[in-house]
PDB file of C-alpha atoms and ligand atoms in Angstrom:
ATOM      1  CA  UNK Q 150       4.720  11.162  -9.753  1.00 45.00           C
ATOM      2  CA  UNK Q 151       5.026  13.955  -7.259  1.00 47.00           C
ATOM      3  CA  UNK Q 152       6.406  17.133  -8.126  1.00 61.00           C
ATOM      4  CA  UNK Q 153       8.686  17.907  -5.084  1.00 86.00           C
ATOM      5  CA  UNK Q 154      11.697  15.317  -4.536  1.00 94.00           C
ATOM      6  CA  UNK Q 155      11.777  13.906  -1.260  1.00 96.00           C
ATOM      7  CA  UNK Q 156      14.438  12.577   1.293  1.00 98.00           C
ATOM      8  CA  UNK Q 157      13.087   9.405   2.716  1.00 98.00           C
ATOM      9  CA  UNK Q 158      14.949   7.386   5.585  1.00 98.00           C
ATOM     10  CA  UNK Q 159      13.822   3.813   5.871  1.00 98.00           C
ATOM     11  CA  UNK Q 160      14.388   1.480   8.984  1.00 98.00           C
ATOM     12  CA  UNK Q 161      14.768  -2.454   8.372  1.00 98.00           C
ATOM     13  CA  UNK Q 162      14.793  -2.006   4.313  1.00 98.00           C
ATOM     14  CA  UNK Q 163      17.088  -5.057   3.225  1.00 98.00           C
ATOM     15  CA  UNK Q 164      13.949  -6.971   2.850  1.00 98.00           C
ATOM     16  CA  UNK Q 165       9.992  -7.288   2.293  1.00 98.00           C
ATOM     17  CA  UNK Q 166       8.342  -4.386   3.157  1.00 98.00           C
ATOM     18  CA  UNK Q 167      10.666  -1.700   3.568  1.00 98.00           C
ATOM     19  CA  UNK Q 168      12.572  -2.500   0.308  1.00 98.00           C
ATOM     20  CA  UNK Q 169       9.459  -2.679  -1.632  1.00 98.00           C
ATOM     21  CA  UNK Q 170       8.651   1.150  -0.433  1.00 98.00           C
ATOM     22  CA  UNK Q 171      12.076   1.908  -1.388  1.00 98.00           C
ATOM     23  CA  UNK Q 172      11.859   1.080  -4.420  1.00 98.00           C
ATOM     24  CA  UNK Q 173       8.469   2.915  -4.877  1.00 98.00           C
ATOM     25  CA  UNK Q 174       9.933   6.156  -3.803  1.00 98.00           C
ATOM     26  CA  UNK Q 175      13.112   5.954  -5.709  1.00 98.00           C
ATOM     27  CA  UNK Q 176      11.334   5.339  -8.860  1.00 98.00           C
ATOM     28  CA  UNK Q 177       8.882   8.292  -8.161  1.00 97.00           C
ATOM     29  CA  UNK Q 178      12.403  10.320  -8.341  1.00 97.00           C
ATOM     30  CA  UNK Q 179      12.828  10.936  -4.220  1.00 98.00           C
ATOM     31  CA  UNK Q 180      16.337  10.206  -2.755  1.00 98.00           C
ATOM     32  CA  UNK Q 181      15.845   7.402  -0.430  1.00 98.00           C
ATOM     33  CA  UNK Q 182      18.127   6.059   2.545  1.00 98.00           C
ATOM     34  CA  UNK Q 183      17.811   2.479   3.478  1.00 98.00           C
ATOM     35  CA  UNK Q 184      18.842   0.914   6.650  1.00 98.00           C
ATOM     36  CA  UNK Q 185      19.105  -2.315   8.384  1.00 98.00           C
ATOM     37  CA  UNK Q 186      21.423  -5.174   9.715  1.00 98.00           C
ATOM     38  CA  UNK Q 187      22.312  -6.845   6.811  1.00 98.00           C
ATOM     39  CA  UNK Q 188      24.612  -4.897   4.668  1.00 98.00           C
ATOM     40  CA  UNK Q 189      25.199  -6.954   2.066  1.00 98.00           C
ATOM     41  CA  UNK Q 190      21.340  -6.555   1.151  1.00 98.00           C
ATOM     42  CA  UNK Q 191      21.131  -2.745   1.571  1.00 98.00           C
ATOM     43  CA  UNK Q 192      23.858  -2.521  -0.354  1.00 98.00           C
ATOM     44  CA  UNK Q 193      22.449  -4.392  -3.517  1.00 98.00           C
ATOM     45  CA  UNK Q 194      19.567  -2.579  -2.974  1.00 98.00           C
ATOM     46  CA  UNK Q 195      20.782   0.600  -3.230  1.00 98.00           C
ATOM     47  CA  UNK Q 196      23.052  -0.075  -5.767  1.00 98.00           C
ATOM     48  CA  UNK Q 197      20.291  -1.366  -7.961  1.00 98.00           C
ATOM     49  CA  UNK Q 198      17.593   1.245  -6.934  1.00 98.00           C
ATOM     50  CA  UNK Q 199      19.954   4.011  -8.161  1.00 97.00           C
ATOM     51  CA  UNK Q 200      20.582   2.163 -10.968  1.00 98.00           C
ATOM     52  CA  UNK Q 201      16.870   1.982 -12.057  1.00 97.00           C
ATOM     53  CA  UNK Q 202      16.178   5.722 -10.795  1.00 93.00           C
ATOM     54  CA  UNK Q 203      15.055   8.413 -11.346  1.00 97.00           C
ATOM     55  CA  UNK Q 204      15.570   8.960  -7.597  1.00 97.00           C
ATOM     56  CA  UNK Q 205      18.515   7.674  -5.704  1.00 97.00           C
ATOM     57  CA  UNK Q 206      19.429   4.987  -2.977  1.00 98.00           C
ATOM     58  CA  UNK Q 207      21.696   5.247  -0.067  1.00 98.00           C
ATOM     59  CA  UNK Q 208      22.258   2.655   2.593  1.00 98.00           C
ATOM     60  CA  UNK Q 209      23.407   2.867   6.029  1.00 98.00           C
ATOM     61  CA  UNK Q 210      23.927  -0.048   8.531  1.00 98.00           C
ATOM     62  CA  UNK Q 211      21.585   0.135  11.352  1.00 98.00           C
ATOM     63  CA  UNK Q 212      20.679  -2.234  14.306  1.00 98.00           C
ATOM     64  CA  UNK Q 213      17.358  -0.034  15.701  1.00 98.00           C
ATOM     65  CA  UNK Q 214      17.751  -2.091  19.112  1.00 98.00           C
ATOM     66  CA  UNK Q 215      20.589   0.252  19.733  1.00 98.00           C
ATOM     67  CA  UNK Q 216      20.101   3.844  20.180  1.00 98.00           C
ATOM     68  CA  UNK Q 217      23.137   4.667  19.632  1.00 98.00           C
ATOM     69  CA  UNK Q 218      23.072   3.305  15.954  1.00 98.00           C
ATOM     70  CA  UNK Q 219      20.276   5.218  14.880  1.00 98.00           C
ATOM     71  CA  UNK Q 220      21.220   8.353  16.200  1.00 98.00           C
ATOM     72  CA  UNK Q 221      25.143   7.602  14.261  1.00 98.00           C
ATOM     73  CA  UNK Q 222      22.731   6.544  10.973  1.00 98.00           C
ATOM     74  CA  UNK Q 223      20.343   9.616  11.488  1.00 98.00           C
ATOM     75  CA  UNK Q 224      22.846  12.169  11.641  1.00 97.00           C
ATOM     76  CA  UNK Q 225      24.973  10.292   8.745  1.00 97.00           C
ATOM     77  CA  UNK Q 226      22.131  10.176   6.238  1.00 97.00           C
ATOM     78  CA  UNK Q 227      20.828  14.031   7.349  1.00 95.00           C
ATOM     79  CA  UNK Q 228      24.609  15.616   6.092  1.00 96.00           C
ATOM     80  CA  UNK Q 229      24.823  13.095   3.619  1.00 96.00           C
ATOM     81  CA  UNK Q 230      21.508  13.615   1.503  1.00 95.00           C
ATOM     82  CA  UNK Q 231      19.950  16.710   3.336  1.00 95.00           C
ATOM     83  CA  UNK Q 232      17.025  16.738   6.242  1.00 95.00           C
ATOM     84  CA  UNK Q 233      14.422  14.199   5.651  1.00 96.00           C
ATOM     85  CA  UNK Q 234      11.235  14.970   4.643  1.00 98.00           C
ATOM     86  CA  UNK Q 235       9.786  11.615   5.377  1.00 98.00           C
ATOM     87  CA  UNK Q 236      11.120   9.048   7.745  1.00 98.00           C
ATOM     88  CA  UNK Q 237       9.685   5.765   8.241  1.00 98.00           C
ATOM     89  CA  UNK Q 238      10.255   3.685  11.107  1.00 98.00           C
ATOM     90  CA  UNK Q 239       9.655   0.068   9.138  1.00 98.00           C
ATOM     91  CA  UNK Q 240      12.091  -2.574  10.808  1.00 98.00           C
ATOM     92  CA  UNK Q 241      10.575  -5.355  12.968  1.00 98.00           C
ATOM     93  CA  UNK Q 242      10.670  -8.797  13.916  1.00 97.00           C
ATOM     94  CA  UNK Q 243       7.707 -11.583  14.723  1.00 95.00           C
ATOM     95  CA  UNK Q 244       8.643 -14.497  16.905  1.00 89.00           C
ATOM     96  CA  UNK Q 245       6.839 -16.985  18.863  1.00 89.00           C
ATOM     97  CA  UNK Q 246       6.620 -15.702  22.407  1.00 91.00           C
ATOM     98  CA  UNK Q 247       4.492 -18.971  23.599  1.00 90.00           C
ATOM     99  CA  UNK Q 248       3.687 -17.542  27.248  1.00 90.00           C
ATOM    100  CA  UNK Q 249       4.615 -21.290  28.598  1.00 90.00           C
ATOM    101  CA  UNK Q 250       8.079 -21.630  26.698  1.00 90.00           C
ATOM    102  CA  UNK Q 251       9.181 -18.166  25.940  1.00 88.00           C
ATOM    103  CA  UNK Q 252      12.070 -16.537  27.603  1.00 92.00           C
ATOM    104  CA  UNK Q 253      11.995 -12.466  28.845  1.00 94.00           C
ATOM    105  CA  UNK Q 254      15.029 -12.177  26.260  1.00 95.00           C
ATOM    106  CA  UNK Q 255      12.883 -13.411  23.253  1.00 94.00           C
ATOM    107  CA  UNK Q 256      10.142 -10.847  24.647  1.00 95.00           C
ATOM    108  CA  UNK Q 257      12.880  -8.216  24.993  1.00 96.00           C
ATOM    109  CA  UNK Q 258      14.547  -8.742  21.514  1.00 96.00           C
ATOM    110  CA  UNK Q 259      11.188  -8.054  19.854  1.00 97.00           C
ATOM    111  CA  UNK Q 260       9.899  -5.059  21.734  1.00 98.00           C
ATOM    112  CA  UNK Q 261      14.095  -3.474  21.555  1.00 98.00           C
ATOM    113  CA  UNK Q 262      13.114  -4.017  17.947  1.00 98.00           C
ATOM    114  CA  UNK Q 263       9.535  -2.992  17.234  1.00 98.00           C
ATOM    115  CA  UNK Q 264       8.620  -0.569  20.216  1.00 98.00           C
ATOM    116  CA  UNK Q 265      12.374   0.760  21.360  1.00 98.00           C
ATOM    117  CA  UNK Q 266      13.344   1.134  17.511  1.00 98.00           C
ATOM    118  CA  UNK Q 267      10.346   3.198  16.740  1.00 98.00           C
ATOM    119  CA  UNK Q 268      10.955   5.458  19.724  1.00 98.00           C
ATOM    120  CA  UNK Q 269      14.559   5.504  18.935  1.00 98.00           C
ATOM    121  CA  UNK Q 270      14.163   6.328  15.356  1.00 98.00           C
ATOM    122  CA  UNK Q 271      11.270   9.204  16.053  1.00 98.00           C
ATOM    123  CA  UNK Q 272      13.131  10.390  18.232  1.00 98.00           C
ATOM    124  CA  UNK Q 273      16.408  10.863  16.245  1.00 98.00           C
ATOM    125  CA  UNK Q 274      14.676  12.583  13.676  1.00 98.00           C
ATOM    126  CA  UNK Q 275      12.230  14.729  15.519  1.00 98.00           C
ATOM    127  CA  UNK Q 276      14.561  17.584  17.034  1.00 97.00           C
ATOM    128  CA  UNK Q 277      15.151  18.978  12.977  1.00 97.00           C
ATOM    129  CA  UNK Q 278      11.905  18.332  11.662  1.00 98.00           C
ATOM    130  CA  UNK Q 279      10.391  20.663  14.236  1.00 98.00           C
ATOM    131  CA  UNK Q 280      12.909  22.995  14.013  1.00 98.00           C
ATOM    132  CA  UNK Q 281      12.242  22.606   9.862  1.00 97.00           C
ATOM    133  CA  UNK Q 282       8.403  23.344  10.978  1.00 98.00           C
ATOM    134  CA  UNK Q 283       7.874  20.131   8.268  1.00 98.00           C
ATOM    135  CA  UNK Q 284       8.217  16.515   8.082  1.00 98.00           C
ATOM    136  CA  UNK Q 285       6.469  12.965   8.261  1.00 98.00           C
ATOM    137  CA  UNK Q 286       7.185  10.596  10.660  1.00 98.00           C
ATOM    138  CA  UNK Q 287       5.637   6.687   9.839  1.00 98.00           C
ATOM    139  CA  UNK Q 288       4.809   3.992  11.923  1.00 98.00           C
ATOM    140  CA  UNK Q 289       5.054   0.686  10.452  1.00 98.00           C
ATOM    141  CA  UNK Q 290       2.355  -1.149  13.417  1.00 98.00           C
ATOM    142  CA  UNK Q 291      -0.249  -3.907  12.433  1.00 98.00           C
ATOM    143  CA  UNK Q 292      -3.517  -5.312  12.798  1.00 98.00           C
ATOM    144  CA  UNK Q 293      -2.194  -7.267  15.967  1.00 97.00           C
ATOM    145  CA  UNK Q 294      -2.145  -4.178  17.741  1.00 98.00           C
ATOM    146  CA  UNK Q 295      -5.832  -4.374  18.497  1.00 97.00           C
ATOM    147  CA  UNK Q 296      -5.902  -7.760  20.662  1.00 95.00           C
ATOM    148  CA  UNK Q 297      -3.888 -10.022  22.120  1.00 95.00           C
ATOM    149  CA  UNK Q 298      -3.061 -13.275  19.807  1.00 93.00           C
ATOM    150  CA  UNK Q 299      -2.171 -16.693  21.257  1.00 92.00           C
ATOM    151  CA  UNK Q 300       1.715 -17.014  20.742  1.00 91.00           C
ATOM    152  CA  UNK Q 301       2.080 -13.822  20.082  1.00 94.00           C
ATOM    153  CA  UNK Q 302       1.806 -12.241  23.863  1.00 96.00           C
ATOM    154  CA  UNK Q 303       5.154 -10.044  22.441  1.00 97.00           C
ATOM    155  CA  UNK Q 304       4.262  -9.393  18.864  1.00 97.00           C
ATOM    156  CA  UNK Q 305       1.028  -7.967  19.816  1.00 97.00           C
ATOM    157  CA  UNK Q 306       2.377  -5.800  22.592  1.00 98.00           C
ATOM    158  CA  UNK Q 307       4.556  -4.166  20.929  1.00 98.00           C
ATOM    159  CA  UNK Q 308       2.591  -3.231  17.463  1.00 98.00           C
ATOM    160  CA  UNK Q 309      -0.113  -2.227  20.943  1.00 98.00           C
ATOM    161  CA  UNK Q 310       2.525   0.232  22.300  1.00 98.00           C
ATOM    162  CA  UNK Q 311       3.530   1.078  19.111  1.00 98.00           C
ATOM    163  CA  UNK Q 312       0.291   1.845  17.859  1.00 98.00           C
ATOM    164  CA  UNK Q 313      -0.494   4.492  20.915  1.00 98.00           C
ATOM    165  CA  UNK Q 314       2.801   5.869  20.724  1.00 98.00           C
ATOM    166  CA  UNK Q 315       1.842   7.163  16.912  1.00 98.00           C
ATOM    167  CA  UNK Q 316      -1.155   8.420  17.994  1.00 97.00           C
ATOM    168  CA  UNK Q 317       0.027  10.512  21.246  1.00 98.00           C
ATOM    169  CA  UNK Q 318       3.275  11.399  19.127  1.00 98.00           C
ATOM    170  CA  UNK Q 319       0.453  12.919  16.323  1.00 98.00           C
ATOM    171  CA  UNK Q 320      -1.447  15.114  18.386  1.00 98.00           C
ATOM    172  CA  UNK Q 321       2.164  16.152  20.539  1.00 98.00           C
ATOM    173  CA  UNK Q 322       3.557  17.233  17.025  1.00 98.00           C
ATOM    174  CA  UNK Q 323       0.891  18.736  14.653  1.00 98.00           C
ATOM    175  CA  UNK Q 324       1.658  22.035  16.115  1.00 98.00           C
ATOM    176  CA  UNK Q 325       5.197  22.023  15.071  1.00 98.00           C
ATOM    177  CA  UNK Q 326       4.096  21.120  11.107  1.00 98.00           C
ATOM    178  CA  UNK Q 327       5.253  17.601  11.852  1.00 98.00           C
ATOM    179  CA  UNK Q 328       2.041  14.750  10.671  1.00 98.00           C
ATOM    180  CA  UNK Q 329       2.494  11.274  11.912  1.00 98.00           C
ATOM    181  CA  UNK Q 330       1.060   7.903   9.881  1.00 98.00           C
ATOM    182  CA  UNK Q 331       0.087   5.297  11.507  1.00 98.00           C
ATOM    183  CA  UNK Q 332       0.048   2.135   9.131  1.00 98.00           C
ATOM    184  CA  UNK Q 333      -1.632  -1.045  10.800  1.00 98.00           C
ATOM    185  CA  UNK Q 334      -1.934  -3.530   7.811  1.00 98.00           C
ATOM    186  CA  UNK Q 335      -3.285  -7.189   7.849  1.00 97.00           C
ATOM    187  CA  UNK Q 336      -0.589  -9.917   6.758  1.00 97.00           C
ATOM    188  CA  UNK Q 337       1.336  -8.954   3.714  1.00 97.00           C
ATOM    189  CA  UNK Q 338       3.255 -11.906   2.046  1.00 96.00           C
ATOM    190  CA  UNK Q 339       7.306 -11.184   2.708  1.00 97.00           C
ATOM    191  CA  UNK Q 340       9.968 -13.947   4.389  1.00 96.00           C
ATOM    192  CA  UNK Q 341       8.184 -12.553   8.028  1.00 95.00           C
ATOM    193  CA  UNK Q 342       4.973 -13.927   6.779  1.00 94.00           C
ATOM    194  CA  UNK Q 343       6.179 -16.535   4.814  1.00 93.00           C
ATOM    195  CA  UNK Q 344       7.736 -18.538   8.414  1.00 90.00           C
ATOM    196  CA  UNK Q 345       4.150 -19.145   9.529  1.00 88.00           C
ATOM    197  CA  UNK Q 346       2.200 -22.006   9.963  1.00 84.00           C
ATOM    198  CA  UNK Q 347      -1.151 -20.805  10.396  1.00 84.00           C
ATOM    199  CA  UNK Q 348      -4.256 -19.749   7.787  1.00 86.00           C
ATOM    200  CA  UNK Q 349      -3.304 -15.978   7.169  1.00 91.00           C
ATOM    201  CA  UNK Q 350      -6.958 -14.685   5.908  1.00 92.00           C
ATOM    202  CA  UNK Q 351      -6.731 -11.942   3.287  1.00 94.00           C
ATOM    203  CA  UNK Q 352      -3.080 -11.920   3.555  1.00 95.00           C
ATOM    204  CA  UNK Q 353      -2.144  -9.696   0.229  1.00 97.00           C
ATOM    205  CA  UNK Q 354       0.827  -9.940  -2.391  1.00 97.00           C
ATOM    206  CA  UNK Q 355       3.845  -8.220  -1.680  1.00 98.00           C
ATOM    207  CA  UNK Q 356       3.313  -5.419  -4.939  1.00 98.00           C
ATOM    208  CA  UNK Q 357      -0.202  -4.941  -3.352  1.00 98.00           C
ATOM    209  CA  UNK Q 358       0.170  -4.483   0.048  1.00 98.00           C
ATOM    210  CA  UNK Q 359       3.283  -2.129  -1.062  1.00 98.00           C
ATOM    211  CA  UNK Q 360       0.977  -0.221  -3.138  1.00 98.00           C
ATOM    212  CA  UNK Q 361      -1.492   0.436  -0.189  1.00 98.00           C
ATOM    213  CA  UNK Q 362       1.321   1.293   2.321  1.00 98.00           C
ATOM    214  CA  UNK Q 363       3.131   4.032  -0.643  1.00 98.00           C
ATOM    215  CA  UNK Q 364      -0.266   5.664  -1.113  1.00 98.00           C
ATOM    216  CA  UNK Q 365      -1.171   5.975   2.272  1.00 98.00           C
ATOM    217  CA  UNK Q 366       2.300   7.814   3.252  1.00 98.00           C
ATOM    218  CA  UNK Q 367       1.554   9.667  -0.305  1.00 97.00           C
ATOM    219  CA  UNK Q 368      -1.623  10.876   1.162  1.00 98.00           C
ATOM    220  CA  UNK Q 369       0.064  11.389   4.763  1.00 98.00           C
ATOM    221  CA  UNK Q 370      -2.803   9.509   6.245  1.00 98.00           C
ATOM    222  CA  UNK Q 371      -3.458   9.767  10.087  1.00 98.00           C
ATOM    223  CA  UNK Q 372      -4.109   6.066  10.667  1.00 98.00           C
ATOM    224  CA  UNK Q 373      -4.748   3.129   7.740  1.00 98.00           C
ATOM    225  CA  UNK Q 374      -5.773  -0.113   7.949  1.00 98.00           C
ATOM    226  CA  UNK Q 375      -6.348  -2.922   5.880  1.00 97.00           C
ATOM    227  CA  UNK Q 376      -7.371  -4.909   3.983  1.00 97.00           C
ATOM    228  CA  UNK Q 377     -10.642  -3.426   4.585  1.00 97.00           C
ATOM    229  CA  UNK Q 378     -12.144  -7.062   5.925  1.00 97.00           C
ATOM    230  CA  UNK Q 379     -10.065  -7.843   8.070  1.00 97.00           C
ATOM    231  CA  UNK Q 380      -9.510  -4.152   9.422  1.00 97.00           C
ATOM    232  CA  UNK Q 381     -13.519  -4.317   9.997  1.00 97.00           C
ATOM    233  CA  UNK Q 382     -13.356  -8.200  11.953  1.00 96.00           C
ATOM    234  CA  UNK Q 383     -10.214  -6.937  14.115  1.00 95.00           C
ATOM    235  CA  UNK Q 384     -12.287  -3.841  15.145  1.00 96.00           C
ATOM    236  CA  UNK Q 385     -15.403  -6.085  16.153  1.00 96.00           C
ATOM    237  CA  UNK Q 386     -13.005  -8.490  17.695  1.00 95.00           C
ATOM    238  CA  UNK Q 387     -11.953  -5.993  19.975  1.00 94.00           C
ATOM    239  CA  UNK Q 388     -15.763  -5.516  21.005  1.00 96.00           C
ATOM    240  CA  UNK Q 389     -16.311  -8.961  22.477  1.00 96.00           C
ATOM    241  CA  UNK Q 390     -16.112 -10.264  25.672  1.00 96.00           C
ATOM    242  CA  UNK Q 391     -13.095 -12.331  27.110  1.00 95.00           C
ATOM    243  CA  UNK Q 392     -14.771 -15.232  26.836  1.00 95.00           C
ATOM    244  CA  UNK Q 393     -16.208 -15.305  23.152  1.00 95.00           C
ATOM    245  CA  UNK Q 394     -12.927 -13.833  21.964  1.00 94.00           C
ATOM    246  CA  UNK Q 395     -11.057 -16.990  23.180  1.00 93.00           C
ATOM    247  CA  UNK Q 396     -13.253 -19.089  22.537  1.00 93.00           C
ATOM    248  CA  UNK Q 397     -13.272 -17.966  18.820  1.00 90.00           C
ATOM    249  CA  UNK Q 398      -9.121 -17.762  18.675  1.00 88.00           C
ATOM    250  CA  UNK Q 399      -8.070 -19.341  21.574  1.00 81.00           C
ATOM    251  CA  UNK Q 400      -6.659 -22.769  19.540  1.00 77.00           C
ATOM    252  CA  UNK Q 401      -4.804 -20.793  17.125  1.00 70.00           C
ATOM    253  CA  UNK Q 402      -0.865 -21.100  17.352  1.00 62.00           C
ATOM    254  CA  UNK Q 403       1.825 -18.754  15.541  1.00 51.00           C
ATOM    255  CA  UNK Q 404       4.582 -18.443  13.663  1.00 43.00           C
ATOM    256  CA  UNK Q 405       7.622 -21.609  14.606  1.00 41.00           C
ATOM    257  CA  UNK Q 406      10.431 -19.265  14.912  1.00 34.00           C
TER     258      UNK Q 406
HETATM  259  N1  NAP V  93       4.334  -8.716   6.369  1.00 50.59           N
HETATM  260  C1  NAP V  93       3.246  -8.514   7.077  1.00 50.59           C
HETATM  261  O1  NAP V  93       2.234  -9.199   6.905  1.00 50.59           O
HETATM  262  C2  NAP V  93       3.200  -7.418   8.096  1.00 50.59           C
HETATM  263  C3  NAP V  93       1.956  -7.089   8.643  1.00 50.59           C
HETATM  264  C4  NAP V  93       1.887  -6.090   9.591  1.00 50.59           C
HETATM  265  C5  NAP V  93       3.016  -5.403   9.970  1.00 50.59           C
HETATM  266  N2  NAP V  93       4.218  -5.756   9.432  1.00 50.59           N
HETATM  267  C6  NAP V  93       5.402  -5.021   9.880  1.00 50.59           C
HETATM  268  O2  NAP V  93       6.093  -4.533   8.748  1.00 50.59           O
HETATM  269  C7  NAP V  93       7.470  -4.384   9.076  1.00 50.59           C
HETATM  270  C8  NAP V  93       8.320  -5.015   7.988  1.00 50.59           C
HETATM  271  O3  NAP V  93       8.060  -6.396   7.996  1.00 50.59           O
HETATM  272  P1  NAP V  93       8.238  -7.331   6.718  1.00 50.59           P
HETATM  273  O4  NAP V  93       7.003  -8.097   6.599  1.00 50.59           O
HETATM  274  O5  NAP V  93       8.732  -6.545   5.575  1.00 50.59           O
HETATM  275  O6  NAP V  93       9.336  -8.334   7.277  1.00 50.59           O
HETATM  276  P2  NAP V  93      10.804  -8.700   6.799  1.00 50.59           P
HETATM  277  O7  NAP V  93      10.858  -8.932   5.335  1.00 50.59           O
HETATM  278  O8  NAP V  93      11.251  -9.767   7.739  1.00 50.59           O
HETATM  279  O9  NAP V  93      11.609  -7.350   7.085  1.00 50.59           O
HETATM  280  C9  NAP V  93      11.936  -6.970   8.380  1.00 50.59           C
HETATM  281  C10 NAP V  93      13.005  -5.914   8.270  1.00 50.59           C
HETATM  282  O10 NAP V  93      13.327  -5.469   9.592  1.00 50.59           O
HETATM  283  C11 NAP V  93      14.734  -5.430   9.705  1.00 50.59           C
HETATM  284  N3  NAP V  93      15.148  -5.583  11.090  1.00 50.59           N
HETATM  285  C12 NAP V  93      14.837  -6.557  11.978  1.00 50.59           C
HETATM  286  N4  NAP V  93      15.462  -6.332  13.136  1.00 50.59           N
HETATM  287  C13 NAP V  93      16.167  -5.190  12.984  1.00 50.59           C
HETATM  288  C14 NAP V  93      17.024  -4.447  13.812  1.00 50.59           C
HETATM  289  N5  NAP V  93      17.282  -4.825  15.074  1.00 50.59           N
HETATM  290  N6  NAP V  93      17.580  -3.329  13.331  1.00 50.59           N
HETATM  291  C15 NAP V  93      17.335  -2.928  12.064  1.00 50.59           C
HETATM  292  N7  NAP V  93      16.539  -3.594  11.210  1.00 50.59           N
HETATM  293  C16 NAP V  93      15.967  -4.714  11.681  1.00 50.59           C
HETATM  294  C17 NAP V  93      15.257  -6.561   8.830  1.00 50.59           C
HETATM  295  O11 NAP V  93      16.567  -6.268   8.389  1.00 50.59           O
HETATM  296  P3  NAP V  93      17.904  -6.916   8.962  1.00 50.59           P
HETATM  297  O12 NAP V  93      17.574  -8.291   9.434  1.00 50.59           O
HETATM  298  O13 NAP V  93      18.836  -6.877   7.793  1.00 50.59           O
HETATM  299  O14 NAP V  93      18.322  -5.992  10.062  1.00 50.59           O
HETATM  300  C18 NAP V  93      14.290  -6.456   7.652  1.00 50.59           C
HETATM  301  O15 NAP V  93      14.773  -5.528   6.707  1.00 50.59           O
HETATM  302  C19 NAP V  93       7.640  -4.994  10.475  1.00 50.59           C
HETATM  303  O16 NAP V  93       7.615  -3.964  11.434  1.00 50.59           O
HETATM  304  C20 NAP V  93       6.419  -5.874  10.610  1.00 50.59           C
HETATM  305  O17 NAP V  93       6.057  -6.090  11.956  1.00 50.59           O
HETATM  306  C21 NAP V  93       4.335  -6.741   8.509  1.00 50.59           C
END
């Protein structure tokens, strides 16, 4: 348990990941603010996350496709709980984006949600946390970002973009006290893992791969991946040529939603 009690705003917490690092922090004793579409969720959650404590749960209704909704839930949460120390910018969406079916609004729906919403949320928070001098901003990406996945053309761009927007948005703010973490895990099991069809190797349990995330914001890690094997075949993926690379993945299909 760390000393120093913590305000911690979480994007798309009514379920899997995001909820589980809720209720990480708020049992650590930090005051935690949990957003997301679904308000009936957030609101059990916070109602029995501050019910467990030590710490404390808020929730806020959020839709991160809209910038407009952050910036309302941003500035909500900051006079309602105090600046944020840490805020993490979890909330995404995975959807077959089949390049010979797929429509340009299913590819704009996910990167609204997964590249948009980071930028949007970042960029909400930034303005006070350099002012502060302090803060963490997180960056919920993935393994996909490192290559391009059959079925996944939108999925994997976006976690891409994502990815390199931590990294330039790490180096842009270290000089105002502000660290950026970049977390690219392998597949965790929650209800976005739990639609797919295919093999999912190494994929973790939910209390695991919650555990790895918490310590790694803990630690306010740079950039963490895992698990560690398939961190290490994603990274030697990346190092083969077109041709071996599709020949190796090329007949795998995703997710059927
Ligand atoms: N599970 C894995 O194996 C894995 C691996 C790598 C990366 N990730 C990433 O981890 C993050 C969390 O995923 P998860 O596995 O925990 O999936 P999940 O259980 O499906 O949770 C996704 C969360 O995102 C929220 N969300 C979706 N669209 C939103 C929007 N427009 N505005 C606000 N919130 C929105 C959902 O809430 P509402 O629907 O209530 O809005 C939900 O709380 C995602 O960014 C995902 O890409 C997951």
């Amino acid at each position: 348990m760390t000393s120093r009690k913590k305000n911690i705003f979480i994007t798309g917490a009514s379920s899997g990941l995001g909820a589980g690092l809720a209720e990480r922090f708020v049992r650590d004793g930090h005051t935690v603010i949990v957003t997301a579409r679904r308000e009936s969720l957030i609101l059990s959650l916070s109602e029995r996350l501050t019910a467990m404590g030590p710490g404390r749960c808020v929730y806020r209704v959020c839709d991160v496709q809209s910038e407009a909704s952050v910036s309302a839930a941003v500035a909500w949460a900051s006079s309602t709980v105090g600046p944020f120390d840490v805020v993490i910018a979890n909330a995404g969406v995975s959807q077959s984006t089949e390049a010979s079916y797929a429509d340009t609004a299913q590819f704009e729906s996910v990167l609204r949600t997964n590249l948009l919403g980071v930028m949007y949320t970042f960029h909400a928070a930034i303005p006070t946390m350099c002012l502060r001098g302090s803060g963490q901003l997180v960056c919920m990406s993935s393994l996909a970002a490192y290559r391009g996945l059959p079925g996944a053309a939108a999925y994997c761009a976006s976690k891409a973009a994502v990815s390199a927007l931590s990294e330039s948005f790490r180096m842009d703010l270290k000089r105002f006290g502000v660290c950026v973490t970049l977390l690219q895990p392998g597949w965790i099991q929650t209800p976005l893992t739990d639609r797919n069809l295919y093999a999912m190797p190494f994929r973790m349990g939910t209390d695991a791969g919650v555990d790895a995330l918490y310590r790694a914001i803990l630690a306010q890690k740079s950039v963490v991946s895992f698990p560690w094997p398939l961190a290490m075949s994603v990274r030697l993926l990346r190092l083969l040529p077109a041709w071996l690379y599709d020949k190796i993945l090329g007949n795998r299909r995703n997710a059927k939603s």
